[in-house]
mmCIF file of C-alpha atoms in Angstrom:
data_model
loop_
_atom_site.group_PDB
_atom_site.id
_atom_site.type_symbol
_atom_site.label_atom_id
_atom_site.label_comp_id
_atom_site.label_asym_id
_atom_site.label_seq_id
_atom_site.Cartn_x
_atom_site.Cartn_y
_atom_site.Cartn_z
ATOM 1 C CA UNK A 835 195.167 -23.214 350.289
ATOM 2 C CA UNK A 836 191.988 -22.359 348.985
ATOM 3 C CA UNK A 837 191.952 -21.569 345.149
ATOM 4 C CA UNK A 838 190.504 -18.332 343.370
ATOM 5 C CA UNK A 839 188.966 -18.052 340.270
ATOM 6 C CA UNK A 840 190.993 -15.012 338.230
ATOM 7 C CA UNK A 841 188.283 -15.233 335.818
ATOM 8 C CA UNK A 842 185.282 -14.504 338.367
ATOM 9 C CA UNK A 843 187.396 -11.975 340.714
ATOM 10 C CA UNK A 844 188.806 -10.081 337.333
ATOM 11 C CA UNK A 845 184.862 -9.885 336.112
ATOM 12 C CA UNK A 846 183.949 -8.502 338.882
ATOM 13 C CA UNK A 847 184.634 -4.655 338.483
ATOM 14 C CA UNK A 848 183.814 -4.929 334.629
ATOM 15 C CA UNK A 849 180.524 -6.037 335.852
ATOM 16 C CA UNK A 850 180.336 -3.218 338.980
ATOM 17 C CA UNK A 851 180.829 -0.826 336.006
ATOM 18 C CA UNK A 852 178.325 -2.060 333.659
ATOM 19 C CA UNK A 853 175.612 -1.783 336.682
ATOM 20 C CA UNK A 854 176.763 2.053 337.241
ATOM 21 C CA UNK A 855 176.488 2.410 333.485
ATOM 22 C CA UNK A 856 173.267 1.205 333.376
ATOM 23 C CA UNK A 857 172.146 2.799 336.617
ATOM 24 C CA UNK A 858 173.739 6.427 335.198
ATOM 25 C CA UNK A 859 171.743 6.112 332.025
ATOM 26 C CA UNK A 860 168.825 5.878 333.910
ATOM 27 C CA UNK A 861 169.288 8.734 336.199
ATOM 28 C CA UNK A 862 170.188 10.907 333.207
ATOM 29 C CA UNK A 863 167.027 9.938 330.756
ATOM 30 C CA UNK A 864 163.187 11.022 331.336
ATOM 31 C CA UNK A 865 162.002 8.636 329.309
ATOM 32 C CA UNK A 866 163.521 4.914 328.899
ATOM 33 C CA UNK A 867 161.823 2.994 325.923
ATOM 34 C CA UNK A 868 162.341 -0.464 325.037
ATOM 35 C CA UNK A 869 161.296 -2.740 321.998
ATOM 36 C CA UNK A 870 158.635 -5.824 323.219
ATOM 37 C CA UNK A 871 158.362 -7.290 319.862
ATOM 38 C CA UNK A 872 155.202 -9.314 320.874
ATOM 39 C CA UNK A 873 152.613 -10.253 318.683
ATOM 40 C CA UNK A 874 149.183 -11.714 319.579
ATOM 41 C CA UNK A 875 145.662 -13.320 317.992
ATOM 42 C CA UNK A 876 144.437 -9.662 317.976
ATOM 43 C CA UNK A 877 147.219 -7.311 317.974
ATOM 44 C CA UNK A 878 150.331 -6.675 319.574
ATOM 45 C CA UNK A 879 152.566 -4.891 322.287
ATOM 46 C CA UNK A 880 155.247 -2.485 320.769
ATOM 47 C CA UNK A 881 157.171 -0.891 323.004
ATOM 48 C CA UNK A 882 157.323 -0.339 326.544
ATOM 49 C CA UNK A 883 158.523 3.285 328.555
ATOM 50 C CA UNK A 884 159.708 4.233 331.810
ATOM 51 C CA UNK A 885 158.316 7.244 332.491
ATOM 52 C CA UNK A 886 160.656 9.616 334.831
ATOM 53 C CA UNK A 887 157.198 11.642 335.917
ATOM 54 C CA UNK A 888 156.303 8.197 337.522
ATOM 55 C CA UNK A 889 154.319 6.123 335.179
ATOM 56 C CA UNK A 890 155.188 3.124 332.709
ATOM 57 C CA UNK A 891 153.429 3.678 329.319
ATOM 58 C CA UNK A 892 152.871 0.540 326.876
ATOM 59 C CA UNK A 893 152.142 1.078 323.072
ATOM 60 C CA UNK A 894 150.949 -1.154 320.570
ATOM 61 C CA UNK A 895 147.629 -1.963 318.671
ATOM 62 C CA UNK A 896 144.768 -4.336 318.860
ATOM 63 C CA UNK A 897 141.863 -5.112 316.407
ATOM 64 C CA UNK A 898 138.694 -4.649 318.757
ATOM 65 C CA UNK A 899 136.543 -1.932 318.262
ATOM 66 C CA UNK A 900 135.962 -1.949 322.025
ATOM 67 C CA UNK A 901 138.694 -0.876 324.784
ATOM 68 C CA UNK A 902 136.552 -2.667 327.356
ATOM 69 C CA UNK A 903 137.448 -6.141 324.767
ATOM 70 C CA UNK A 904 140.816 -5.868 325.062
ATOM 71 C CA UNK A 905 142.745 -7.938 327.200
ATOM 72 C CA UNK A 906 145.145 -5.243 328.855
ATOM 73 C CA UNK A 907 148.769 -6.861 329.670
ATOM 74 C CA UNK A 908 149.602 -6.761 333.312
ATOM 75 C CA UNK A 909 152.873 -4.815 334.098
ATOM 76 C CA UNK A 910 155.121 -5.979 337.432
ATOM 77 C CA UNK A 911 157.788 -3.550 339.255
ATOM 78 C CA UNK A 912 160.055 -5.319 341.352
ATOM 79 C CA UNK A 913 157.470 -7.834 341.757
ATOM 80 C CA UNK A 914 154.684 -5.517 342.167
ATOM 81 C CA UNK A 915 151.429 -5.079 340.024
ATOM 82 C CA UNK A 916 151.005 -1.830 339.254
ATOM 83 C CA UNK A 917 147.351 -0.443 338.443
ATOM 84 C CA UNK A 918 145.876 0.580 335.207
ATOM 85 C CA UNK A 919 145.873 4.354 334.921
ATOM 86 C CA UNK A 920 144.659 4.849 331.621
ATOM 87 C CA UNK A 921 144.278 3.246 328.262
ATOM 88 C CA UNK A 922 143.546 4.826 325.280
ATOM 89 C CA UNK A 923 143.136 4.914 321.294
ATOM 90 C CA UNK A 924 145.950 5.851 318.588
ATOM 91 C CA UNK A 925 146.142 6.983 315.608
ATOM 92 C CA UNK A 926 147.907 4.228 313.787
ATOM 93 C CA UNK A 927 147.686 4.682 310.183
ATOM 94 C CA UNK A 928 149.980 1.687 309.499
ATOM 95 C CA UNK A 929 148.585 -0.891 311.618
ATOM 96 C CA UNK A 930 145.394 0.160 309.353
ATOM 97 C CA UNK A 931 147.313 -0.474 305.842
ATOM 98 C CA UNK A 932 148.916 -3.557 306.964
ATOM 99 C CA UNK A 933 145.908 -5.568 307.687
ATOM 100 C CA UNK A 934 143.140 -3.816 305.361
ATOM 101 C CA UNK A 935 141.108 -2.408 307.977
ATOM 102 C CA UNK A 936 139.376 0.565 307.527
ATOM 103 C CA UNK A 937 139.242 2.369 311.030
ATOM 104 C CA UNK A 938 143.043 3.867 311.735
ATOM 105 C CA UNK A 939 142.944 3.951 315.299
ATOM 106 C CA UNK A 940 143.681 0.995 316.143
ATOM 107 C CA UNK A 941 147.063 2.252 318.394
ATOM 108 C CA UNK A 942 146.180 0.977 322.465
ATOM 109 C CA UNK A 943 148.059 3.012 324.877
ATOM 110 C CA UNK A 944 148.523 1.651 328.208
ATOM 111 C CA UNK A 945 149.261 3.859 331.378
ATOM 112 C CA UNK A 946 150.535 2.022 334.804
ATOM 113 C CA UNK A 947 150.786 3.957 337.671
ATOM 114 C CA UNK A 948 153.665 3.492 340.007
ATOM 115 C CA UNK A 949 152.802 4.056 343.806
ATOM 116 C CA UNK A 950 153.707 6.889 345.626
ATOM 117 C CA UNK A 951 155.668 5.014 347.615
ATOM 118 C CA UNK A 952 157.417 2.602 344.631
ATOM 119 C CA UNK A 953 158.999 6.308 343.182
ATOM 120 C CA UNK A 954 163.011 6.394 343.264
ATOM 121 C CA UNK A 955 164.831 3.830 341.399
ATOM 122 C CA UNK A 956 163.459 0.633 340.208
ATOM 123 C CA UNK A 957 164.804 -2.174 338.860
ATOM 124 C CA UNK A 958 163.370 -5.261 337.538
ATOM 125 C CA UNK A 959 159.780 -4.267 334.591
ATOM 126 C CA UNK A 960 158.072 -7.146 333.723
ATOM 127 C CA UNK A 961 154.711 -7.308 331.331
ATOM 128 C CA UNK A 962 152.702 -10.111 331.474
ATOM 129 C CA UNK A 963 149.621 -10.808 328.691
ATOM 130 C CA UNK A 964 147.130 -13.811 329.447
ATOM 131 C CA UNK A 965 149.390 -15.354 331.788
ATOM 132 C CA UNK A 966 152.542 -14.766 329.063
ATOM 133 C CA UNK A 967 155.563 -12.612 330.063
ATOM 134 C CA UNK A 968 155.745 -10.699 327.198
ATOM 135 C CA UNK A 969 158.694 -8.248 328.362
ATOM 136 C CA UNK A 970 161.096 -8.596 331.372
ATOM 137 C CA UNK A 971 163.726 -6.661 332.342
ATOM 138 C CA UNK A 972 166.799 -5.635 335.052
ATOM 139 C CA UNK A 973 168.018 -2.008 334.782
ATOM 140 C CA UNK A 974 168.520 0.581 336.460
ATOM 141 C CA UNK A 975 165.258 3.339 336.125
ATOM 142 C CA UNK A 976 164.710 6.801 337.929
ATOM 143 C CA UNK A 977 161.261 7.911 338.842
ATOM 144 C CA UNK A 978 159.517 10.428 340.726
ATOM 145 C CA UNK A 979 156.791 11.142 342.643
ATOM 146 C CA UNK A 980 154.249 12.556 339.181
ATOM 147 C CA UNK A 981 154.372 16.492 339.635
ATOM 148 C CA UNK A 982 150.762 17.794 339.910
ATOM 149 C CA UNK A 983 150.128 14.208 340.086
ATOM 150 C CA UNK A 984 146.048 14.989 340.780
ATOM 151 C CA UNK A 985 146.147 16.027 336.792
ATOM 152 C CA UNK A 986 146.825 12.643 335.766
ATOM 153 C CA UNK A 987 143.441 11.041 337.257
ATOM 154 C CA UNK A 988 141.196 13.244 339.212
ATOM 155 C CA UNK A 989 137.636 12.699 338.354
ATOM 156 C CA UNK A 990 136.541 15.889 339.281
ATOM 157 C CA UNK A 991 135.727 18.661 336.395
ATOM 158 C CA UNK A 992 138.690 21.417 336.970
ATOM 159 C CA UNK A 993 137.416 24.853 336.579
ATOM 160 C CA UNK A 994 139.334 28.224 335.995
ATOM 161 C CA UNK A 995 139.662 28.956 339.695
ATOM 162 C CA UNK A 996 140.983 25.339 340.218
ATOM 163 C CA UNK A 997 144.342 26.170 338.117
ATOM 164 C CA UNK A 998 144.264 29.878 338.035
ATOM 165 C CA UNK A 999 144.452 32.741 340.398
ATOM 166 C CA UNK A 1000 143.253 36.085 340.820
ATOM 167 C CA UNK A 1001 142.455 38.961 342.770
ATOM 168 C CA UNK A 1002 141.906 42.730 343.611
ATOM 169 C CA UNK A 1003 144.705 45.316 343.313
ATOM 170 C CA UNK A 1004 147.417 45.046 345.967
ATOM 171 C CA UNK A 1005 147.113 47.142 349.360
ATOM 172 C CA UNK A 1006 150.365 46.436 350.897
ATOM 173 C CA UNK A 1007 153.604 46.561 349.237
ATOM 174 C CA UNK A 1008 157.118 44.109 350.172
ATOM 175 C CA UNK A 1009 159.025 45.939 352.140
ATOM 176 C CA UNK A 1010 162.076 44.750 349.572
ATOM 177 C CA UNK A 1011 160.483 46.284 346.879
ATOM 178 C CA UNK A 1012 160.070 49.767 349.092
ATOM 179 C CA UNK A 1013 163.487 50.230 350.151
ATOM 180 C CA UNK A 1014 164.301 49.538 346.286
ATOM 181 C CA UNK A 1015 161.681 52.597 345.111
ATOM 182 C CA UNK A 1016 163.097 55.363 347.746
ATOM 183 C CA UNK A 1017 166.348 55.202 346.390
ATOM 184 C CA UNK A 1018 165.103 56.127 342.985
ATOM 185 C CA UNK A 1019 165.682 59.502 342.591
ATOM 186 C CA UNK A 1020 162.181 61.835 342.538
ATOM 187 C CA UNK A 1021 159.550 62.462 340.948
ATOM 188 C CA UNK A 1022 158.434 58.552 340.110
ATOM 189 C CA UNK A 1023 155.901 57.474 338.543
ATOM 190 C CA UNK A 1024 154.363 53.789 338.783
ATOM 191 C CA UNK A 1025 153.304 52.662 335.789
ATOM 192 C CA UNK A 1026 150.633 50.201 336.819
ATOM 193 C CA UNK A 1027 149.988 51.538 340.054
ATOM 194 C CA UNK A 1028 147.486 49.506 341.300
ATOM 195 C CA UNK A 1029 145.458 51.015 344.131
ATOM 196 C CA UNK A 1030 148.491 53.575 344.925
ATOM 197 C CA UNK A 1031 149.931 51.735 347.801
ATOM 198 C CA UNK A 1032 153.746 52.317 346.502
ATOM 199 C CA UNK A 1033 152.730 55.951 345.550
ATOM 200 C CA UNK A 1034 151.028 56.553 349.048
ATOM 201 C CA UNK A 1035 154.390 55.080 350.597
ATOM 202 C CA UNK A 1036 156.467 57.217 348.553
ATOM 203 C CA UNK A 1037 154.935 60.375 349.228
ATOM 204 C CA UNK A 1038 154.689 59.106 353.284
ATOM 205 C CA UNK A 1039 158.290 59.608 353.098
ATOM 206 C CA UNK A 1040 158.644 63.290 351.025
ATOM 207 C CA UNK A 1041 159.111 61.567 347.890
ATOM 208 C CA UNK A 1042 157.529 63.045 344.831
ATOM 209 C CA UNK A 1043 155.412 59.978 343.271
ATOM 210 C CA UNK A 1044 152.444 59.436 340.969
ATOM 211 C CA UNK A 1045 150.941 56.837 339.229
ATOM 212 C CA UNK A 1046 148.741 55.839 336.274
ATOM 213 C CA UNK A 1047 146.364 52.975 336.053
ATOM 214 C CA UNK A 1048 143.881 51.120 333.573
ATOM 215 C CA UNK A 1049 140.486 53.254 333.703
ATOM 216 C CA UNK A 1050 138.295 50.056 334.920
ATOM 217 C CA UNK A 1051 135.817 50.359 338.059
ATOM 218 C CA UNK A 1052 137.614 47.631 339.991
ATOM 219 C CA UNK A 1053 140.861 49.977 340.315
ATOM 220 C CA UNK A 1054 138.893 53.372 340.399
ATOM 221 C CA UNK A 1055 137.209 51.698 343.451
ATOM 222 C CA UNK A 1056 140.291 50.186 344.694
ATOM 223 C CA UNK A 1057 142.557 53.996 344.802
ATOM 224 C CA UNK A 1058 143.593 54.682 348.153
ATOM 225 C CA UNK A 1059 143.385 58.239 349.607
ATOM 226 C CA UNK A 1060 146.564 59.779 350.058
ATOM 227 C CA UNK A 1061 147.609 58.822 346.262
ATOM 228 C CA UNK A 1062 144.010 58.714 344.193
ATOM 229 C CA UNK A 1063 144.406 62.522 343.631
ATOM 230 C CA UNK A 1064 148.021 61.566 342.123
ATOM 231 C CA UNK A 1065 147.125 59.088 340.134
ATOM 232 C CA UNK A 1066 145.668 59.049 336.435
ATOM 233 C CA UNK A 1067 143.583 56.919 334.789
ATOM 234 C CA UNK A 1068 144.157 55.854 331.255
ATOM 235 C CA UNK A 1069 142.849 53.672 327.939
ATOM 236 C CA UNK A 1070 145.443 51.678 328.415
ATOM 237 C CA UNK A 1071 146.868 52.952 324.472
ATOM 238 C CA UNK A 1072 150.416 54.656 323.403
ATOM 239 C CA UNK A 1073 152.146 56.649 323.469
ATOM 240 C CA UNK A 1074 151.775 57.444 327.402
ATOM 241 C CA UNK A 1075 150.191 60.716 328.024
ATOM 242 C CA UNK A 1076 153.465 62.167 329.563
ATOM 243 C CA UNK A 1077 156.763 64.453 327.875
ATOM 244 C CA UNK A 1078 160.183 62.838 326.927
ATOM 245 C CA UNK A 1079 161.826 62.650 330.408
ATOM 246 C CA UNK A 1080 159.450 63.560 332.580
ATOM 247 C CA UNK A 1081 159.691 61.554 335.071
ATOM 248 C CA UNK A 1082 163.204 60.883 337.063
ATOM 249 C CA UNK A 1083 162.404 57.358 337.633
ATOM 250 C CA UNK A 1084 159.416 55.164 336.485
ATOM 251 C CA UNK A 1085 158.604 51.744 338.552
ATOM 252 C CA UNK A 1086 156.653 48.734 337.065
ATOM 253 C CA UNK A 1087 156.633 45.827 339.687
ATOM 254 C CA UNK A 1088 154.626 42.852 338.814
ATOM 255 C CA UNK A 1089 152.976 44.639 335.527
ATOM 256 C CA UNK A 1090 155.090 44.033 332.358
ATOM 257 C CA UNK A 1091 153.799 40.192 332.583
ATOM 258 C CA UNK A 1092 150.143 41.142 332.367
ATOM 259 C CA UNK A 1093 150.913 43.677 329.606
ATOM 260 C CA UNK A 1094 150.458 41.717 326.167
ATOM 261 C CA UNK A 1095 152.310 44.301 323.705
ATOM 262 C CA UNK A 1096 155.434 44.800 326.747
ATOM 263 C CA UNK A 1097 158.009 45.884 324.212
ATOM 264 C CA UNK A 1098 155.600 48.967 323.366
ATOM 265 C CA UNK A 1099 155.474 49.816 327.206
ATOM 266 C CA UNK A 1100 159.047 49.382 327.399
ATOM 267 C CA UNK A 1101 160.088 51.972 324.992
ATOM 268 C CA UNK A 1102 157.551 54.021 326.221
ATOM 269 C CA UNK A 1103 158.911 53.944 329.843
ATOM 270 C CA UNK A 1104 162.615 54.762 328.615
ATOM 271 C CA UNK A 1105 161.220 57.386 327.040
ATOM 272 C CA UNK A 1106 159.539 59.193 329.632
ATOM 273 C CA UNK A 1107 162.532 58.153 332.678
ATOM 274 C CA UNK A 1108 165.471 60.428 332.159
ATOM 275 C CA UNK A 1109 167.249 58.275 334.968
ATOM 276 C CA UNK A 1110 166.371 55.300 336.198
ATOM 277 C CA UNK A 1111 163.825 52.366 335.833
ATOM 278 C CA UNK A 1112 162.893 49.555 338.427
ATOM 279 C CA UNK A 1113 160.823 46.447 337.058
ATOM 280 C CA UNK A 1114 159.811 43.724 339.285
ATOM 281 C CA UNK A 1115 158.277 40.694 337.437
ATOM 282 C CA UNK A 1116 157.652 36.743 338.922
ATOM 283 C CA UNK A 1117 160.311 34.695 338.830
ATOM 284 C CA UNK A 1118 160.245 31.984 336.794
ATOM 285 C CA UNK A 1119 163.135 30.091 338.181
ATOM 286 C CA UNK A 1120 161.157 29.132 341.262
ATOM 287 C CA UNK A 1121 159.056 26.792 339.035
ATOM 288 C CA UNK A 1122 162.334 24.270 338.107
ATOM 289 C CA UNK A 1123 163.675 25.030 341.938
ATOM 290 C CA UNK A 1124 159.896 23.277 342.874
ATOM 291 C CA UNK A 1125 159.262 21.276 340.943
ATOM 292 C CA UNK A 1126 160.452 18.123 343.481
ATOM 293 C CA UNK A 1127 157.984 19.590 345.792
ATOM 294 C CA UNK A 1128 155.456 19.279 343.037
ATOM 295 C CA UNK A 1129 153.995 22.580 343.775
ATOM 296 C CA UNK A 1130 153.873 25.761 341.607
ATOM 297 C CA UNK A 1131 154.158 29.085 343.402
ATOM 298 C CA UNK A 1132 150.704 31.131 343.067
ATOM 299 C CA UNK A 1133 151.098 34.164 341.582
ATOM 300 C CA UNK A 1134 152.994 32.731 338.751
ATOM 301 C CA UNK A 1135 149.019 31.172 337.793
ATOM 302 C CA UNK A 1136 147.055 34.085 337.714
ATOM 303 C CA UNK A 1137 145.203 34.254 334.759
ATOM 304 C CA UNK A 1138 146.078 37.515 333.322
ATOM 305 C CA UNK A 1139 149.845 36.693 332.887
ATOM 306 C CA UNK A 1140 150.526 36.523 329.188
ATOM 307 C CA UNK A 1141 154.668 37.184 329.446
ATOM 308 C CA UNK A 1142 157.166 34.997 331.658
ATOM 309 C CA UNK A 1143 160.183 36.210 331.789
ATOM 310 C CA UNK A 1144 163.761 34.457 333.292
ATOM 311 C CA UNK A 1145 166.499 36.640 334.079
ATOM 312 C CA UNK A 1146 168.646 36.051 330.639
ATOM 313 C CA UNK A 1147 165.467 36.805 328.686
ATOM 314 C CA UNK A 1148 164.296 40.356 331.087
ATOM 315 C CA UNK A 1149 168.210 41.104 330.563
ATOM 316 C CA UNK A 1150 167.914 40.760 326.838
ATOM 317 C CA UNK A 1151 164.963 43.198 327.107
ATOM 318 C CA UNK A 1152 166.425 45.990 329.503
ATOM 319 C CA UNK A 1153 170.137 46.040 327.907
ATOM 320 C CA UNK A 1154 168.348 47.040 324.513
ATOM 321 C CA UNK A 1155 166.977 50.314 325.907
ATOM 322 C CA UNK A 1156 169.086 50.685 329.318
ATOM 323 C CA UNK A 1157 172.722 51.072 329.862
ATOM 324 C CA UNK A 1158 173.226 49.484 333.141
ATOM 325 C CA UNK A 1159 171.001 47.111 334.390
ATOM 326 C CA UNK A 1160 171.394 45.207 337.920
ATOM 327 C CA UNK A 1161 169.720 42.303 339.176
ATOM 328 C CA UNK A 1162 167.944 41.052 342.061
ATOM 329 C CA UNK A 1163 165.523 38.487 343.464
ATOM 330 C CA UNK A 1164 162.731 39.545 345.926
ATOM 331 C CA UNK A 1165 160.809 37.807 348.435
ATOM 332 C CA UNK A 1166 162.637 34.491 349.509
ATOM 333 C CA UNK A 1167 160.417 31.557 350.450
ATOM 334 C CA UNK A 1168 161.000 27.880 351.694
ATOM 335 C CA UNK A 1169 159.534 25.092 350.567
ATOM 336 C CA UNK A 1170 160.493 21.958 352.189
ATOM 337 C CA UNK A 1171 164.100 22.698 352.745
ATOM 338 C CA UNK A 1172 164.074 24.322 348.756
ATOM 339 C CA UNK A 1173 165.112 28.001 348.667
ATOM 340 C CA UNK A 1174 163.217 29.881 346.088
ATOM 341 C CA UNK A 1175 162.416 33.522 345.265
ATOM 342 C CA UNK A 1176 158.733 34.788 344.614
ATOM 343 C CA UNK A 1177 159.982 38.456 342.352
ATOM 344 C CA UNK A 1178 162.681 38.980 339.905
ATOM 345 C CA UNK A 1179 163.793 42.860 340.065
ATOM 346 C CA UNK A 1180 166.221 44.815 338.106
ATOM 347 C CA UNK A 1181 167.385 48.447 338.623
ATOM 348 C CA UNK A 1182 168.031 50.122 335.213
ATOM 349 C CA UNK A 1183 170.312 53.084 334.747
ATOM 350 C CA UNK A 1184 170.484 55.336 331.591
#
């Protein structure tokens, strides 16, 4: 009869669970650093990071006034050079002190890059300096495909219209947001009207609906007939030119983000709604939901947005000046098999 080792088959599971351990941690952490502790003629390597967002960054310092002097280390992923992304100067104050020099950034940052195709877990990270393996190691480390990854090395100068977006005023309206507004009870105004669109729909349908609007050419141009005559143009200053309760209802959808002092306009829109309020604003949510897709939905770019709000923080807002408020996400979208939402909306009842 063939004899086993207890020792080896009792091991076994105390090993299984120091893997899972291992490979846990790394699913859990963004960034996984670890000491090198190597020292050379002209410097030395640091520390060494896994990067979740798909690079492997190595710090240390090294005496040459030059980057193009310095012998960079080669870094290995499962047995795989990885290329040279980016290396850079530090400001290293200490390294300075330490060995009387007077220039204090001597700190070299290396960035690898890990292939598209490498992403997911890896395993074994090895750094090698002047045919040395300074650093070798078998873990357990998550990465991902870099989101935006074109930030991290395009060569090309990035203008405004290459992250932002922008446009005229609006000349259709979601049909979601619609059915929301003729429920309100009449008359309604839209703060931020736009072109009128909502306010030409409204009336379309016997409801009682006006507007008011920044006085700039672009929207005086922009008005649509059937709702320029009910819509007035303002300075854009407080209080709003209306009485206390004027207005049954009062709409904002997709305006309190472009409005940079939106606690004024708040008050002033309880104060002229006797009943109810409906605010629309970009969901911010969609940007985590995304994020593996490594896209950002566009209208949460354009350039005039100075507020971003998440549901917990427009709740916090409403609650102070409304006593019911009700949520509800507009606009459903797919990306890639992700469900995501393109409006946050919440019906607010005095």
């Amino acid at each position: 009869m063939a004899s086993v080792s207890l020792k080896k088959f009792t091991n076994q599971p105390i090993d299984a669970l120091r893997r899972f351990v291992r490979f846990a941690r790394g699913l859990l952490t963004a960034s996984r650093q670890h000491a090198v502790g190597y020292s050379h003629a002209n410097g030395a390597f640091d520390a060494l990071s896994v990067e979740r967002a798909g690079f492997i960054q190595v710090e240390g310092w090294d005496k040459h006034d030059r980057l193009q002097d310095i012998a960079l280390p080669q870094c290995f992923v499962d047995g795989r050079v990885l290329p040279v992304l980016e290396a850079f100067r530090s400001f290293r104050p200490d390294v300075a002190t330490a060995i009387g020099a007077d220039n204090s950034f001597l700190g070299l940052v290396v960035l690898y890059a890990i292939p598209r195709d490498r992403c997911g877990v890896l395993h074994r990270v090895k750094l090698v300096h002047n045919d040395t393996t300074v650093f070798d190691i078998n873990d357990a480390f998550q990465t991902e495909t870099p989101p935006y990854g074109k930030l991290l090395d395009t060569q090309d100068v990035l203008h405004r219209e290459n992250i932002y977006a922008y446009g005229p005023p609006a000349t259709a309206v979601a049909e979601e947001i619609r059915r929301l507004a003729m429920a309100l009870p009449g008359p309604v105004l839209d703060f931020g009207c736009g072109s009128g669109v909502l306010i030409k729909s409204l009336r379309d349908h016997q409801i009682e609906a006006y507007g008011i609007e920044l006085d700039r050419k672009p929207v005086a141009e922009s008005l649509l007939r059937g709702a320029r005559e009910h819509i007035q143009l303002y300075d854009g200053g407080y209080p709003l030119p209306f009485a206390d309760g004027q207005f049954a209802s009062v709409i904002a959808s997709e305006v309190i983000e472009h409005v940079a002092e939106y606690e004024t306009a708040l008050n002033e829109i309880a104060r002229v709604t006797r009943d109810s309020f409906l605010i629309t604003v970009p969901d911010m949510s969609s940007i985590p939901v995304c994020h593996h897709n490594h896209v950002v939905p566009w209208h949460l770019l354009e350039s005039t947005h100075v507020n971003f709000f998440t549901q917990a923080s427009l709740r916090r807002v409403l609650e102070a000046r409304f006593r019911d408020v009700q949520f509800a996400r507009l606009c459903p979208a797919m990306t890639n098999g992700s469900k995501w939402y393109g409006n946050l909306a919440a019906v607010c009842r005095k």
